[in-house]
XYZ file of C-alpha atoms in Angstrom:
759
model
C -54.791 73.585 -17.524
C -53.797 72.266 -14.096
C -51.949 75.506 -13.368
C -55.163 77.484 -13.816
C -57.007 74.960 -11.680
C -54.438 75.252 -8.940
C -54.454 79.043 -8.770
C -57.987 78.812 -7.495
C -57.336 75.805 -5.281
C -54.201 77.269 -3.713
C -56.251 80.081 -2.231
C -58.198 77.538 -0.239
C -55.075 75.664 0.765
C -53.313 78.819 1.924
C -56.329 79.575 4.071
C -55.814 76.126 5.522
C -52.171 77.012 6.132
C -53.299 79.849 8.363
C -55.272 77.290 10.319
C -52.240 75.101 10.843
C -53.745 73.405 13.863
C -55.964 71.536 11.428
C -53.006 70.146 9.494
C -50.817 67.190 10.490
C -48.876 67.575 13.709
C -45.185 68.282 13.676
C -44.534 66.994 17.152
C -45.601 63.796 18.802
C -45.048 65.008 22.344
C -48.677 64.510 23.114
C -50.685 62.103 25.134
C -53.467 59.896 23.967
C -54.834 61.128 20.679
C -54.160 64.812 21.262
C -52.467 66.093 18.136
C -50.303 68.649 19.917
C -49.440 72.292 19.168
C -48.211 73.694 15.885
C -44.483 73.558 15.232
C -42.547 74.460 12.086
C -41.632 70.971 10.896
C -43.643 67.795 10.248
C -42.845 64.948 12.563
C -42.098 61.431 11.422
C -42.707 59.104 14.347
C -41.085 60.786 17.359
C -38.469 63.418 16.694
C -36.321 64.987 19.342
C -36.504 68.707 19.885
C -33.401 70.763 19.341
C -32.575 74.423 19.600
C -32.827 76.676 16.586
C -29.504 77.425 15.023
C -28.235 80.927 14.892
C -28.133 82.600 11.502
C -30.108 81.927 8.372
C -29.356 79.678 5.436
C -30.543 80.489 1.958
C -31.286 77.913 -0.716
C -29.040 77.732 -3.745
C -28.119 75.242 -6.414
C -25.964 73.588 -3.773
C -28.926 72.292 -1.825
C -28.203 71.764 1.858
C -31.270 70.751 3.796
C -29.322 70.282 7.027
C -28.493 73.982 7.091
C -32.086 75.185 6.863
C -33.333 76.952 9.899
C -35.745 74.999 12.075
C -34.858 71.806 10.184
C -35.769 68.529 11.839
C -34.727 64.952 11.246
C -36.793 62.324 9.490
C -35.878 58.856 10.837
C -35.281 56.504 7.905
C -37.243 53.373 7.233
C -34.341 51.640 5.489
C -32.967 48.935 7.776
C -29.294 49.958 7.343
C -29.732 53.230 9.170
C -32.844 52.724 11.313
C -32.752 54.253 14.787
C -34.754 53.174 17.777
C -37.380 55.741 18.629
C -40.752 56.041 20.252
C -43.895 55.497 18.266
C -46.918 57.724 18.040
C -49.747 56.291 20.086
C -52.313 54.730 17.769
C -55.470 52.768 18.351
C -53.589 49.558 17.579
C -51.409 49.777 20.678
C -53.918 51.157 23.183
C -55.302 48.957 25.937
C -58.917 47.763 25.589
C -59.994 50.077 28.432
C -58.623 53.156 26.711
C -59.827 51.984 23.349
C -63.382 51.792 24.668
C -63.483 55.551 25.272
C -63.570 56.221 21.550
C -66.785 56.236 19.641
C -67.164 53.435 17.151
C -65.691 53.888 13.683
C -67.936 55.823 11.288
C -70.126 53.643 9.147
C -69.011 53.753 5.529
C -71.802 54.502 3.044
C -72.691 51.739 0.624
C -71.724 52.455 -2.982
C -72.540 49.866 -5.611
C -70.887 51.208 -8.766
C -68.482 48.737 -10.353
C -65.448 49.299 -12.566
C -67.404 48.017 -15.561
C -70.284 50.426 -14.928
C -67.816 53.286 -14.521
C -66.178 52.452 -17.845
C -69.604 52.477 -19.495
C -70.296 55.926 -17.979
C -66.998 57.218 -19.401
C -67.765 55.820 -22.857
C -71.250 57.406 -22.866
C -69.858 60.752 -21.706
C -67.156 60.683 -24.372
C -69.713 60.085 -27.115
C -72.450 62.441 -25.860
C -70.275 65.151 -24.329
C -72.412 65.079 -21.195
C -70.002 64.533 -18.291
C -72.436 65.389 -15.478
C -72.856 61.801 -14.273
C -69.102 61.221 -14.283
C -68.492 64.606 -12.644
C -70.884 63.761 -9.821
C -69.102 60.458 -9.247
C -65.679 62.144 -8.904
C -67.158 64.937 -6.783
C -68.669 62.469 -4.326
C -65.833 59.948 -4.284
C -63.024 62.382 -3.476
C -65.041 64.437 -1.004
C -63.707 62.581 2.058
C -61.776 59.576 3.273
C -65.085 57.836 4.034
C -66.297 58.279 0.482
C -62.995 56.990 -0.909
C -63.459 53.829 1.121
C -67.108 53.625 0.105
C -66.193 53.722 -3.574
C -63.095 51.517 -3.636
C -63.255 49.192 -0.640
C -64.213 45.661 -1.569
C -66.669 45.414 1.334
C -67.576 48.765 2.807
C -67.647 47.906 6.533
C -65.379 44.847 6.597
C -62.198 45.444 8.675
C -59.434 44.203 6.308
C -56.878 44.841 9.063
C -54.124 42.809 7.444
C -50.879 43.694 5.742
C -51.542 41.117 3.037
C -54.742 42.685 1.704
C -55.514 46.391 1.610
C -59.158 45.623 0.921
C -59.058 48.002 -2.046
C -60.465 47.184 -5.475
C -57.273 48.143 -7.310
C -58.750 47.560 -10.771
C -61.457 50.100 -10.021
C -58.906 52.606 -8.653
C -56.800 52.201 -11.794
C -59.808 52.706 -14.057
C -60.869 55.871 -12.214
C -57.366 57.360 -12.323
C -56.756 56.365 -15.947
C -59.914 58.259 -16.929
C -59.346 61.253 -14.657
C -56.916 63.166 -16.884
C -59.360 62.772 -19.814
C -62.232 64.465 -17.984
C -63.147 68.165 -18.326
C -61.216 70.747 -16.267
C -64.062 71.343 -13.813
C -64.065 67.631 -12.911
C -60.320 67.643 -12.292
C -60.754 70.815 -10.254
C -63.444 69.115 -8.174
C -61.117 66.201 -7.393
C -58.333 68.538 -6.239
C -60.732 70.525 -4.056
C -62.016 67.312 -2.533
C -58.466 66.178 -1.708
C -57.706 69.533 -0.071
C -60.840 69.291 2.080
C -60.037 65.699 3.013
C -56.478 66.502 4.060
C -57.601 69.458 6.148
C -60.498 67.586 7.730
C -59.072 64.174 8.527
C -56.420 65.292 11.007
C -59.051 65.956 13.645
C -59.425 62.296 14.535
C -57.347 59.228 15.200
C -55.876 57.167 12.387
C -57.789 54.079 11.288
C -57.073 51.467 8.666
C -59.656 53.185 6.479
C -57.542 56.353 6.701
C -54.524 54.343 5.549
C -56.580 53.028 2.658
C -57.473 56.588 1.709
C -53.814 57.630 1.736
C -52.961 54.547 -0.288
C -55.532 55.594 -2.902
C -54.677 59.318 -2.964
C -50.934 58.871 -3.365
C -51.603 57.092 -6.684
C -53.365 60.164 -8.139
C -51.776 60.918 -11.557
C -52.570 64.620 -11.141
C -49.627 64.767 -8.727
C -47.273 64.462 -11.695
C -47.783 68.136 -12.511
C -45.828 70.784 -10.548
C -49.055 72.793 -10.500
C -50.434 70.327 -7.923
C -47.290 70.102 -5.798
C -48.660 72.116 -2.885
C -51.440 69.561 -2.437
C -49.090 66.643 -3.145
C -46.619 67.894 -0.535
C -49.302 68.028 2.173
C -50.416 64.510 1.269
C -46.818 63.256 1.516
C -46.348 65.032 4.841
C -49.366 63.323 6.343
C -48.223 59.913 5.076
C -44.681 60.506 6.321
C -45.994 61.510 9.744
C -47.873 58.266 10.334
C -46.770 55.829 13.024
C -44.284 53.122 12.114
C -46.940 50.427 12.444
C -49.037 52.286 9.866
C -46.015 52.600 7.588
C -45.640 48.841 7.812
C -49.174 48.385 6.456
C -48.574 50.820 3.596
C -45.242 49.187 2.749
C -46.866 45.766 2.352
C -49.788 47.213 0.408
C -47.380 48.941 -1.975
C -45.750 45.618 -2.826
C -49.165 44.356 -4.019
C -49.321 47.000 -6.764
C -48.625 46.142 -10.365
C -45.110 46.825 -11.603
C -46.382 49.635 -13.820
C -48.194 51.457 -10.986
C -45.292 50.926 -8.595
C -42.812 52.454 -11.031
C -45.123 55.394 -11.616
C -45.165 56.129 -7.877
C -41.363 56.007 -7.674
C -40.894 58.182 -10.768
C -43.451 60.699 -9.485
C -41.626 61.070 -6.171
C -38.245 61.404 -7.867
C -39.598 64.097 -10.174
C -41.111 65.912 -7.197
C -37.759 65.898 -5.341
C -35.789 66.951 -8.426
C -38.213 69.737 -9.303
C -38.143 71.093 -5.751
C -34.327 71.049 -5.796
C -33.938 72.649 -9.218
C -37.298 74.055 -10.410
C -37.515 74.968 -14.095
C -39.856 77.831 -13.138
C -39.151 78.813 -9.508
C -42.051 81.247 -9.504
C -44.499 78.336 -9.761
C -43.435 76.934 -6.382
C -43.495 78.491 -2.912
C -40.172 79.835 -1.554
C -37.880 77.125 -0.221
C -37.918 78.674 3.245
C -41.662 77.995 3.485
C -41.594 74.429 2.227
C -38.324 72.996 3.499
C -40.289 69.948 4.671
C -41.304 68.947 1.141
C -38.172 66.950 0.306
C -37.869 65.179 3.690
C -41.512 64.093 3.445
C -41.140 62.850 -0.129
C -37.918 61.005 0.711
C -39.586 59.297 3.660
C -42.465 58.080 1.477
C -39.966 56.978 -1.174
C -38.222 54.930 1.514
C -41.479 53.025 2.060
C -41.509 52.110 -1.619
C -37.841 51.140 -1.471
C -38.576 48.882 1.503
C -41.560 47.370 -0.343
C -39.334 46.697 -3.342
C -36.720 45.042 -1.108
C -39.139 42.646 0.576
C -40.919 41.633 -2.631
C -40.208 38.107 -3.817
C -39.381 39.569 -7.216
C -38.353 43.254 -6.980
C -40.401 45.635 -9.098
C -37.259 47.438 -10.212
C -33.472 47.222 -9.712
C -32.066 49.139 -6.758
C -30.298 51.564 -9.115
C -33.708 52.895 -10.223
C -34.128 54.369 -6.747
C -31.091 56.608 -7.318
C -31.987 60.268 -7.781
C -29.323 61.506 -10.176
C -30.221 65.133 -9.439
C -28.447 64.690 -6.107
C -25.182 64.204 -8.017
C -25.266 67.983 -8.530
C -25.817 68.974 -4.894
C -23.274 69.528 -2.139
C -23.400 65.932 -0.980
C -20.203 66.297 1.053
C -21.859 68.782 3.377
C -24.797 66.432 3.629
C -22.333 63.649 4.528
C -20.537 65.746 7.145
C -23.866 66.754 8.698
C -24.854 63.097 8.860
C -21.508 62.228 10.439
C -22.023 64.928 13.062
C -25.699 64.476 13.843
C -26.414 60.894 12.802
C -30.061 59.988 12.251
C -31.665 61.862 15.087
C -31.498 65.634 14.764
C -31.460 66.723 11.125
C -32.650 65.447 7.798
C -29.864 64.342 5.464
C -29.962 62.255 2.324
C -27.305 60.032 3.887
C -30.029 58.768 6.261
C -31.632 57.329 3.114
C -28.614 55.949 1.220
C -30.778 54.109 -1.321
C -31.440 57.468 -3.021
C -27.733 58.277 -3.528
C -26.106 56.967 -6.694
C -22.909 54.952 -6.724
C -21.208 57.978 -8.306
C -22.052 60.055 -5.226
C -21.015 57.304 -2.824
C -17.717 56.789 -4.624
C -17.072 60.545 -4.547
C -17.842 60.624 -0.826
C -15.452 57.723 -0.164
C -12.711 59.288 -2.283
C -13.054 62.764 -0.783
C -13.222 61.251 2.672
C -10.069 59.262 1.915
C -8.346 62.325 0.469
C -9.035 64.213 3.668
C -7.645 61.305 5.683
C -4.596 61.108 3.374
C -3.961 64.841 3.702
C -4.357 64.645 7.461
C -1.860 61.777 7.735
C 0.631 63.459 5.387
C 0.356 66.726 7.302
C 0.977 64.915 10.572
C 4.080 63.268 9.112
C 5.439 66.651 8.022
C 4.704 68.222 11.382
C 6.515 65.378 13.153
C 9.573 65.863 10.943
C 9.653 69.624 11.443
C 9.180 69.340 15.208
C 12.243 67.070 15.360
C 14.238 69.467 13.168
C 14.663 66.758 10.585
C 14.932 67.232 6.846
C 11.536 67.112 5.159
C 11.289 64.477 2.446
C 8.333 64.850 0.071
C 8.109 61.061 -0.105
C 6.398 61.314 3.282
C 3.284 62.427 1.433
C 2.890 59.045 -0.276
C 2.542 55.348 0.423
C 5.729 54.222 -1.306
C 5.860 50.588 -2.387
C 9.133 49.137 -3.756
C 8.948 45.596 -5.112
C 10.940 43.143 -7.207
C 9.079 41.475 -10.032
C 10.404 38.022 -9.155
C 9.338 38.347 -5.503
C 6.187 40.348 -6.144
C 3.882 38.830 -3.514
C 6.395 38.570 -0.671
C 7.787 42.066 -1.286
C 4.284 43.555 -1.479
C 3.311 41.831 1.762
C 6.424 43.141 3.513
C 5.937 46.668 2.172
C 2.291 46.904 3.221
C 3.120 45.524 6.675
C 6.001 48.000 7.055
C 3.882 50.953 5.934
C 0.705 49.960 7.750
C 0.357 53.444 9.226
C 0.543 55.054 5.765
C -2.081 52.989 3.904
C -4.364 55.998 3.450
C -1.734 58.086 1.681
C -1.558 58.361 -2.081
C -0.049 55.177 -3.523
C 3.198 55.214 -5.573
C 4.865 52.042 -6.826
C 8.472 51.470 -7.885
C 9.825 48.290 -9.482
C 13.368 47.752 -8.216
C 15.997 48.112 -10.927
C 13.644 49.848 -13.357
C 13.734 53.535 -14.221
C 10.511 55.482 -14.438
C 8.155 57.649 -12.443
C 4.781 56.355 -11.325
C 2.204 58.567 -13.026
C -0.492 55.945 -12.476
C 0.704 53.310 -14.927
C 3.082 51.529 -12.548
C 0.448 51.492 -9.814
C -2.078 49.853 -12.109
C 0.521 47.378 -13.370
C 1.361 46.425 -9.771
C -2.309 45.741 -9.062
C -2.785 43.738 -12.265
C 0.294 41.560 -11.789
C -0.271 40.999 -8.091
C -3.946 40.077 -8.462
C -3.168 37.765 -11.387
C -0.503 35.938 -9.369
C -2.436 35.677 -6.098
C -5.604 34.382 -7.751
C -3.824 31.807 -9.893
C -5.020 28.341 -8.872
C -1.432 27.122 -8.507
C -0.892 29.646 -5.740
C -3.482 27.848 -3.600
C -5.130 30.780 -1.836
C -8.310 30.686 -3.907
C -10.271 28.013 -5.727
C -11.829 28.816 -9.087
C -15.241 27.283 -9.827
C -15.770 26.977 -13.566
C -19.550 26.557 -13.298
C -19.993 29.871 -11.483
C -16.917 31.596 -12.981
C -15.833 32.876 -9.595
C -13.098 32.487 -7.004
C -13.639 31.259 -3.464
C -11.409 31.046 -0.404
C -9.428 27.831 0.019
C -10.362 26.120 3.262
C -6.908 24.821 4.151
C -5.738 25.587 7.662
C -2.426 27.231 8.506
C -0.790 29.402 11.152
C -0.406 32.550 9.052
C -3.185 34.163 7.028
C -1.301 37.378 6.242
C -1.612 36.894 2.491
C -5.415 37.000 2.803
C -4.991 40.268 4.693
C -2.879 41.474 1.773
C -5.712 40.746 -0.693
C -8.157 42.648 1.500
C -5.769 45.598 1.714
C -5.327 45.521 -2.069
C -9.079 45.804 -2.550
C -9.202 48.726 -0.142
C -6.279 50.454 -1.847
C -7.952 49.945 -5.227
C -11.112 51.710 -4.003
C -9.120 54.587 -2.500
C -6.909 54.967 -5.584
C -9.688 54.524 -8.181
C -8.280 51.299 -9.648
C -10.701 48.742 -11.109
C -9.621 45.201 -10.246
C -10.238 42.094 -12.319
C -11.502 40.011 -9.375
C -14.215 37.353 -9.681
C -15.765 37.056 -6.255
C -19.413 35.976 -5.813
C -21.837 38.592 -4.399
C -21.903 36.965 -0.941
C -18.265 38.043 -0.383
C -19.396 41.662 -0.379
C -22.239 40.852 2.007
C -19.656 39.353 4.341
C -17.383 42.400 3.946
C -20.192 44.586 5.311
C -20.907 42.270 8.268
C -20.396 44.503 10.146
C -19.753 47.582 7.958
C -17.270 48.959 10.510
C -14.610 47.084 12.464
C -15.957 46.198 15.945
C -14.122 47.594 18.969
C -14.006 44.181 20.614
C -11.406 42.053 18.746
C -13.242 38.898 19.836
C -16.411 39.909 17.989
C -16.933 37.638 14.954
C -16.655 39.350 11.567
C -17.885 38.294 8.144
C -20.499 35.925 9.564
C -23.316 37.014 7.261
C -26.699 35.309 7.175
C -26.480 33.453 3.869
C -28.934 31.192 2.091
C -29.075 28.515 -0.568
C -29.336 31.285 -3.161
C -25.911 32.566 -2.074
C -24.446 29.058 -2.350
C -25.958 28.804 -5.830
C -23.696 31.675 -6.929
C -20.580 29.833 -5.704
C -21.229 26.086 -6.027
C -24.291 25.692 -8.265
C -24.133 21.880 -8.472
C -24.033 21.445 -4.707
C -26.784 24.031 -4.244
C -28.943 22.162 -6.764
C -28.430 18.902 -4.858
C -29.428 20.522 -1.557
C -32.496 22.057 -3.207
C -33.525 18.578 -4.383
C -33.090 17.298 -0.841
C -35.483 19.980 0.418
C -38.115 19.150 -2.195
C -37.753 15.370 -2.003
C -41.130 13.731 -1.370
C -39.890 10.326 -0.207
C -38.310 9.230 3.079
C -35.151 11.373 3.398
C -33.608 9.354 6.232
C -33.907 5.990 4.480
C -33.157 7.130 0.935
C -30.302 9.590 1.520
C -28.670 7.981 4.568
C -27.066 11.305 5.526
C -26.047 12.682 8.913
C -25.205 16.134 10.200
C -21.587 15.527 9.252
C -19.914 16.779 6.069
C -16.570 16.099 4.431
C -14.317 18.274 2.309
C -10.896 18.020 0.752
C -8.063 20.147 2.150
C -4.686 19.928 0.381
C -5.498 16.448 -0.873
C -6.772 15.164 2.480
C -10.449 14.405 3.139
C -11.575 15.793 6.487
C -14.950 15.432 8.224
C -16.755 18.080 10.281
C -19.900 17.933 12.407
C -22.461 20.617 11.580
C -23.682 20.460 15.191
C -22.510 18.639 18.340
C -22.801 14.899 17.785
C -23.735 15.509 14.156
C -22.214 12.275 12.955
C -24.883 10.400 14.938
C -27.858 12.607 13.957
C -29.614 11.441 10.768
C -31.097 13.937 8.321
C -34.878 13.453 8.176
C -37.837 15.071 6.517
C -38.347 17.065 9.691
C -34.806 18.453 10.162
C -33.584 18.743 6.556
C -34.101 22.527 6.469
C -31.829 22.854 9.497
C -29.286 20.584 7.810
C -29.221 22.683 4.624
C -28.907 25.953 6.552
C -26.077 24.596 8.713
C -24.324 23.193 5.639
C -24.540 26.547 3.820
C -23.289 28.346 6.933
C -20.404 25.900 7.243
C -19.306 26.256 3.613
C -19.657 30.024 3.285
C -18.819 31.132 6.840
C -17.305 28.721 9.332
C -14.972 26.665 7.128
C -13.181 29.792 5.883
C -13.565 31.981 8.961
C -9.859 32.640 9.626
C -9.108 33.293 5.968
C -11.999 35.688 5.590
C -11.363 37.436 8.914
C -7.834 38.305 7.744
C -9.291 39.462 4.402
C -11.939 41.545 6.261
C -9.392 43.298 8.480
C -7.107 43.956 5.503
C -9.903 45.674 3.577
C -11.081 47.717 6.551
C -7.518 48.720 7.477
C -7.678 50.912 4.380
C -11.416 51.554 3.977
C -12.226 52.434 7.585
C -14.847 55.073 6.789
C -18.365 55.954 7.833
C -19.138 56.053 4.124
C -19.213 52.244 4.082
C -22.444 52.465 6.062
C -24.045 53.964 2.951
C -23.185 51.054 0.682
C -25.066 47.979 -0.412
C -22.985 44.830 -1.066
C -23.642 45.233 -4.802
C -22.244 48.755 -4.652
C -19.057 47.602 -2.924
C -18.586 45.136 -5.782
C -19.039 47.917 -8.346
C -16.515 50.123 -6.543
C -13.939 47.316 -6.501
C -14.558 45.628 -9.849
C -16.563 48.154 -11.851
C -19.921 47.752 -13.543
C -20.633 44.870 -15.974
C -22.863 47.096 -18.124
C -20.953 48.070 -21.272
C -21.829 50.971 -23.536
C -19.386 51.061 -26.430
C -21.044 54.154 -27.907
C -20.049 56.058 -24.782
C -16.511 54.688 -25.077
C -16.374 55.934 -28.667
C -17.427 59.430 -27.585
C -14.851 59.545 -24.776
C -11.939 57.977 -26.717
C -8.688 59.884 -27.172
C -6.362 59.538 -30.157
C -2.620 59.692 -30.639
C -1.363 59.750 -34.235
C -4.905 59.295 -35.471
C -7.970 61.502 -35.617
C -11.528 60.302 -35.219
C -12.161 60.816 -38.944
C -9.274 58.623 -40.145
C -10.385 55.520 -42.112
C -8.682 53.163 -39.634
C -10.528 54.713 -36.702
C -13.881 54.703 -38.483
C -13.348 51.050 -39.420
C -12.330 50.239 -35.823
C -15.538 51.609 -34.340
C -17.704 50.034 -37.041
C -16.192 46.674 -36.119
C -16.336 47.166 -32.337
C -19.937 48.423 -32.261
C -20.966 45.386 -34.334
C -19.152 42.938 -32.030
C -21.306 40.685 -29.825
C -21.161 41.482 -26.108
C -18.631 38.739 -25.394
C -16.100 40.158 -27.877
C -16.709 43.691 -26.598
C -15.820 42.467 -23.108
C -12.678 40.807 -24.471
C -11.674 44.059 -26.168
C -12.101 45.977 -22.933
C -10.115 43.347 -21.028
C -7.396 43.393 -23.705
C -7.095 47.183 -23.494
C -7.574 47.883 -19.781
C -6.985 44.608 -17.911
C -10.657 44.368 -16.903
C -13.907 43.783 -18.769
C -15.812 46.067 -16.423
C -16.557 49.787 -16.446
C -15.532 52.209 -13.669
C -18.255 53.788 -11.552
C -18.036 57.074 -13.451
C -18.696 55.333 -16.763
C -16.631 54.855 -19.906
C -15.362 58.443 -19.752
C -13.389 57.583 -16.612
C -11.359 54.953 -18.500
C -9.300 57.553 -20.417
C -9.286 55.069 -23.297
C -6.704 55.900 -25.978
C -6.109 54.578 -29.502
C -2.567 55.165 -30.746
C -0.979 54.798 -34.159
C 1.934 52.393 -34.435
C 4.326 52.458 -37.374
C 4.411 48.746 -38.023
C 3.542 46.303 -40.755
C -0.136 45.538 -41.234
C 0.830 41.941 -40.594
C 1.136 42.875 -36.918
C -1.691 42.329 -34.487
C -2.927 45.206 -32.295
C -0.910 45.798 -29.095
C -2.266 47.027 -25.765
C -0.784 48.872 -22.800
C -3.224 47.894 -20.045
C -1.526 50.169 -17.520
C -2.587 53.164 -19.603
C -5.847 51.794 -21.086
C -4.265 52.114 -24.513
C -4.533 50.090 -27.720
C -2.069 50.519 -30.599
C -3.214 49.923 -34.179
C -1.209 49.699 -37.395
C -2.790 51.378 -40.415
C -4.738 48.404 -41.723
C -5.754 48.392 -45.388
C -9.467 47.783 -44.883
C -12.164 46.942 -42.359
C -12.029 43.204 -43.055
C -8.316 43.010 -42.235
C -8.749 45.125 -39.094
C -11.589 42.932 -37.856
C -9.601 39.744 -38.439
C -6.455 40.958 -36.662
C -8.355 42.582 -33.791
C -10.447 39.457 -33.177
C -7.340 37.262 -33.047
C -5.607 39.646 -30.618
C -8.447 40.028 -28.120
C -9.351 36.334 -28.232
C -5.819 35.264 -27.329
C -4.895 38.045 -24.938
C -3.705 35.989 -21.987
C 0.093 35.902 -22.145
C 0.039 37.333 -25.662
C 0.077 40.894 -26.968
C -0.005 42.432 -23.483
C 2.582 44.865 -22.211
């Protein structure tokens, strides 16, 4: 139905296209409120001009926006990649003298219909079949921005110039939109025509808060879900994307006031719009890509406003992974990445300017391909150096070769990594001295598993394990050499580059610190890892202490008299209690009701930053010595954790589908019994099975399929317990007589895996 509606409406819109001066400006190089001349790309804030590139670029399944002729950049709203740029001049930033030249804002008509009255009109129309009254309401309401405000603004001519309140009666808006798709086709057609007229008309004047309210209302229109309305939807998104940053700030805060249901609908609608434009099911229903190259940049910019609103909400509407557009996994994201590397955020649109939209799969692939290119470059340079000196070429030059003794694993590994510091970005190969065998991946994984297990053991003293939070934290003891912490950082970097999932239990704040800053500063004296952390971060490391500090903050009595605390703290280091002042003269400054917030913040900063600064700095430089890549700028701390440790979300059905068999087939009774047992296991036992088989209870970024999980047949008595080869993600099963016996033996094996049954 909407397709038929749109065929008529598109004629009017295409006429508007020929009058492009009436549509939103694509350049902000104007003075005052002059909208400027027509240019081929919509502007977002102020965008620098650049010369047209020679040659043409056609659209294919490998979608490359940066290569499109006349393409322009859309500065991102996300804080990680924001660039400083000029703002469009709006009424909010004009001086009073200039502001006085404008005529007063139009007076909004008074409309008295309520949501309840509207619902009654809908019910009467549904029963009688007479939709004229409802049709007239929609026709009037969507005729202009003024009428939208008249219908939905709480008080027609009240200013409501605040980010905290849009002034919109959201219940009424929801009722009108919920009923819209149930109305007759001519009513829906009238709404679309009204939106077209509004979008064409409203660009003649300056932007007001009432205009923002109109955009806020229109972008929630459920008709925009249909590809038949995408021409109109695209123009609406372009106008929203082209607003000044101050206006975006208002919309961002208004978006966070929506209900979770409406917010998710907006996000899903934008994702579907982007995906459909990239890979349309019926290309003939959409204009040629060359004529609407600005659709995706505009939609991505508006999506970034919703992502920002989600980030600043006290309770996010949705997890950050729901902002991933999985369609982009099937585009040429490496070209997008290289364009971003070359042009940054200022000359061309790239998805890398908006990293929230790229999935962890894409980011991991970018990091790996980037590392492969660096590895190849370093290996090639080594070969060239050998040839230029007329020396014999040894193929071992292509790899980072690590030779270690099992009894001196940590010291040998430290020496090897220090000796081969220039080769850290080559492909890793491990050899255990005195043992035959080629490293086809198994020895490398075994080296990681054994080394991590030894370093993180509490007896080793480098890390403290907190049972309440089930995580490791850096020991605060002081020494002259922190090279072993650098080794741990390098191990994490090597694991990312070599696609090894590590069984490391760090709290989330460690990954925040690793990205502070995301690239190593040029000045060696610049502090690293000094993230801004809060009581919530401490809660994830030392929950009991965090709870005590939270009680201090909420205490209603006299803090100074009842707690008798100063700005001095004590902690144990190698059995010795040492005291530290949180600020100069802290031992003489009492904690009071007035300064307790400062005390808590300084205490958190001391525990998570200052007391372990040297340890973490060595760890930071070790990680970045391997992972020195622009791709780190694309990552959230949570995504770094997933790359290093894998995802905690298990899907055993996917593991069953991807499993490989040796000596068994998937139809054998033992295998069928195995999967019946495993799929019925509680989550805790499923995690233990994964840890028993692979050395980690987490899933690689690519999912269960990337585990290469194998079940092998072993010719042994059924009295034997299952055996695992963690280096090869393999579990060996005897041919058990029945499901009950298999379940019993498997449960015993996975529940007692530490130091038992592992090879």
